[in-house]
mmCIF file of C-alpha atoms in Angstrom:
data_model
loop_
_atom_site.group_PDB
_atom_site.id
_atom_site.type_symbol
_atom_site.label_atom_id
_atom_site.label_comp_id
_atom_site.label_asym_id
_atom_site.label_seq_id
_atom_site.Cartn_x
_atom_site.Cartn_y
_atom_site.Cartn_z
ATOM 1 C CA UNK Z 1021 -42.622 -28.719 -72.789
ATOM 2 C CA UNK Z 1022 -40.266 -27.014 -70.103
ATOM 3 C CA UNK Z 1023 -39.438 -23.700 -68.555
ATOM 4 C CA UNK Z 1024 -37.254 -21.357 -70.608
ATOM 5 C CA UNK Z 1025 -34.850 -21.141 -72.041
ATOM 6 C CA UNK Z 1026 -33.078 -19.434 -69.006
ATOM 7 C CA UNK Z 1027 -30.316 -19.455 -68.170
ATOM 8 C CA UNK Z 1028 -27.191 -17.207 -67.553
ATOM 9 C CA UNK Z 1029 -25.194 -15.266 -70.071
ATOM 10 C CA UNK Z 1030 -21.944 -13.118 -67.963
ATOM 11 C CA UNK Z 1031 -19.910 -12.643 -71.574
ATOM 12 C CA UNK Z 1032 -22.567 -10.201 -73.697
ATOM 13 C CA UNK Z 1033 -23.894 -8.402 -70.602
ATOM 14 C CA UNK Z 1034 -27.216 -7.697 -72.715
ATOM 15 C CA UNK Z 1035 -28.737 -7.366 -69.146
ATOM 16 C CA UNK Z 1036 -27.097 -6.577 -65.830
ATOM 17 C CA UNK Z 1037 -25.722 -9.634 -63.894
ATOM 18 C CA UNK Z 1038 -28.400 -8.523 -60.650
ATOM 19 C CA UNK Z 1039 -31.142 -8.569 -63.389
ATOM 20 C CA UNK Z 1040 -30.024 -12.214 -64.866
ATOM 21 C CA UNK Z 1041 -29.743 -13.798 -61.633
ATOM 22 C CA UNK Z 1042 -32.982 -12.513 -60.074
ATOM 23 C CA UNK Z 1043 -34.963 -13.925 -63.147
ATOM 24 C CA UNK Z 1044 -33.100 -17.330 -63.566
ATOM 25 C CA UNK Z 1045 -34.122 -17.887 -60.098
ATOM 26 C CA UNK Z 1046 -37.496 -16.818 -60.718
ATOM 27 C CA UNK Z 1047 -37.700 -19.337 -63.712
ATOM 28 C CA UNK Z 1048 -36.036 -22.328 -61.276
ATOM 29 C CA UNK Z 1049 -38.437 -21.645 -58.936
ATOM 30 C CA UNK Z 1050 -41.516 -21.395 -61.494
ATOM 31 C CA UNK Z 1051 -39.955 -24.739 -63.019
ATOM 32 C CA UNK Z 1052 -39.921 -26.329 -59.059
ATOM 33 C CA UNK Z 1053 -43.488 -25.338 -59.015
ATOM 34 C CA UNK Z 1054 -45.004 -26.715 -62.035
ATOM 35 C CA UNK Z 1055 -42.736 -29.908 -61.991
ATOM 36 C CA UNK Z 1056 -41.791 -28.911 -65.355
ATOM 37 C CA UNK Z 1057 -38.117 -29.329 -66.850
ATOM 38 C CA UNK Z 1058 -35.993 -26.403 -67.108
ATOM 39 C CA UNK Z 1059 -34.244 -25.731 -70.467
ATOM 40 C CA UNK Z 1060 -30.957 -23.769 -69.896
ATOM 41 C CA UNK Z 1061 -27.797 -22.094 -70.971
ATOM 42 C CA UNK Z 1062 -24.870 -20.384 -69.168
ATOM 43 C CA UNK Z 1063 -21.569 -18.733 -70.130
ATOM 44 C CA UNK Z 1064 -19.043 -17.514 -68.936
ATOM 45 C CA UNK Z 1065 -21.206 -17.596 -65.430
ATOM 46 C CA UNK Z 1066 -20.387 -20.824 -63.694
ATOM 47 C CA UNK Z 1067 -20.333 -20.251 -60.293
ATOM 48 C CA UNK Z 1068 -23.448 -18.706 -59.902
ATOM 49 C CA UNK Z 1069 -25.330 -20.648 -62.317
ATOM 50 C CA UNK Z 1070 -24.391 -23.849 -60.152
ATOM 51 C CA UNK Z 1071 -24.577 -22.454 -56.874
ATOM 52 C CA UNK Z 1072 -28.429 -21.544 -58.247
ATOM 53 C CA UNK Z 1073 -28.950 -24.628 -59.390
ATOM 54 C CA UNK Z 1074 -27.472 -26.538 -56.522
ATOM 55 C CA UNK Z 1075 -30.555 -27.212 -54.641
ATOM 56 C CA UNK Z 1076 -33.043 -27.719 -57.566
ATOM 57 C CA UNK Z 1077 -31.282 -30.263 -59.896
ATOM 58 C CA UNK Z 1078 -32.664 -32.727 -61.315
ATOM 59 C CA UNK Z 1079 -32.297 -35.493 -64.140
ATOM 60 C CA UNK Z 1080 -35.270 -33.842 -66.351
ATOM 61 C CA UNK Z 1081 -33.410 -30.868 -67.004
ATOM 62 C CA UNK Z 1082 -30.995 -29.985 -70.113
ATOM 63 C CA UNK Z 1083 -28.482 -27.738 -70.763
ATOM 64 C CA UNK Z 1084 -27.288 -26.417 -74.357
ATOM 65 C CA UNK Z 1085 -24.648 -23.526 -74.419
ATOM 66 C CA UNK Z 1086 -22.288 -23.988 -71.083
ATOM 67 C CA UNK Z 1087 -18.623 -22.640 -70.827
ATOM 68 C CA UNK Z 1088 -17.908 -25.521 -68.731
ATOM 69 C CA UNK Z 1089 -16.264 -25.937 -65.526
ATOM 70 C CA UNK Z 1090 -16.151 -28.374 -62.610
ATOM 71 C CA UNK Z 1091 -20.171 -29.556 -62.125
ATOM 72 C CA UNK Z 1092 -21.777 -29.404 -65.267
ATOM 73 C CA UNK Z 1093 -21.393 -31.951 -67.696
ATOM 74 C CA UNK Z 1094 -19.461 -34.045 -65.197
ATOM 75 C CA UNK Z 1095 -22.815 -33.947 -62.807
ATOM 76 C CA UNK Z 1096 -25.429 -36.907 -63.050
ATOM 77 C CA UNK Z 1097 -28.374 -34.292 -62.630
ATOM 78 C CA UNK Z 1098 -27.995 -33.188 -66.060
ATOM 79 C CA UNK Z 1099 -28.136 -36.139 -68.005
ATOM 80 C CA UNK Z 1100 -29.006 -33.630 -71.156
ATOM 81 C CA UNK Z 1101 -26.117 -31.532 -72.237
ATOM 82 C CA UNK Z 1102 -26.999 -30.726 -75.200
ATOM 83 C CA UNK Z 1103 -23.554 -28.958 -77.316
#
């Protein structure tokens, strides 16, 4: 069981950017809360998605659907990057 999937998603712009960010934090912070492992996705949103993320990460959490970039894959908080 985990929180989401949230995540991050700059490239359809279904939702404004202001709206995205304000509810993936909600959902980090809702995951922080419960102790519960976040399920995630980003593209073509990097920075913010990481700068987000920055304080919370941890080695329970997984990632599917990432555009890549420097801190992702390459970082040993997300053990689970799932392609």
């Amino acid at each position: 069981v985990a929180v989401g999937e949230t995540g991050l998603d700059y490239n359809r712009n279904f939702s404004p950017r202001e709206t995205q960010v304000l509810w993936f934090k909600e959902q980090v912070q809702l995951a922080c809360e419960l102790q519960m492992p976040l399920f995630m996705h980003e593209r073509d949103a990097h920075q913010d998605f990481v700068s987000i993320l920055s304080p919370h990460l941890r080695s329970r959490d997984a990632i599917h659907g990432t555009s890549g970039g420097e801190g992702i894959p390459q970082s040993p908080y997300f053990q689970h990057v799932i392609p």
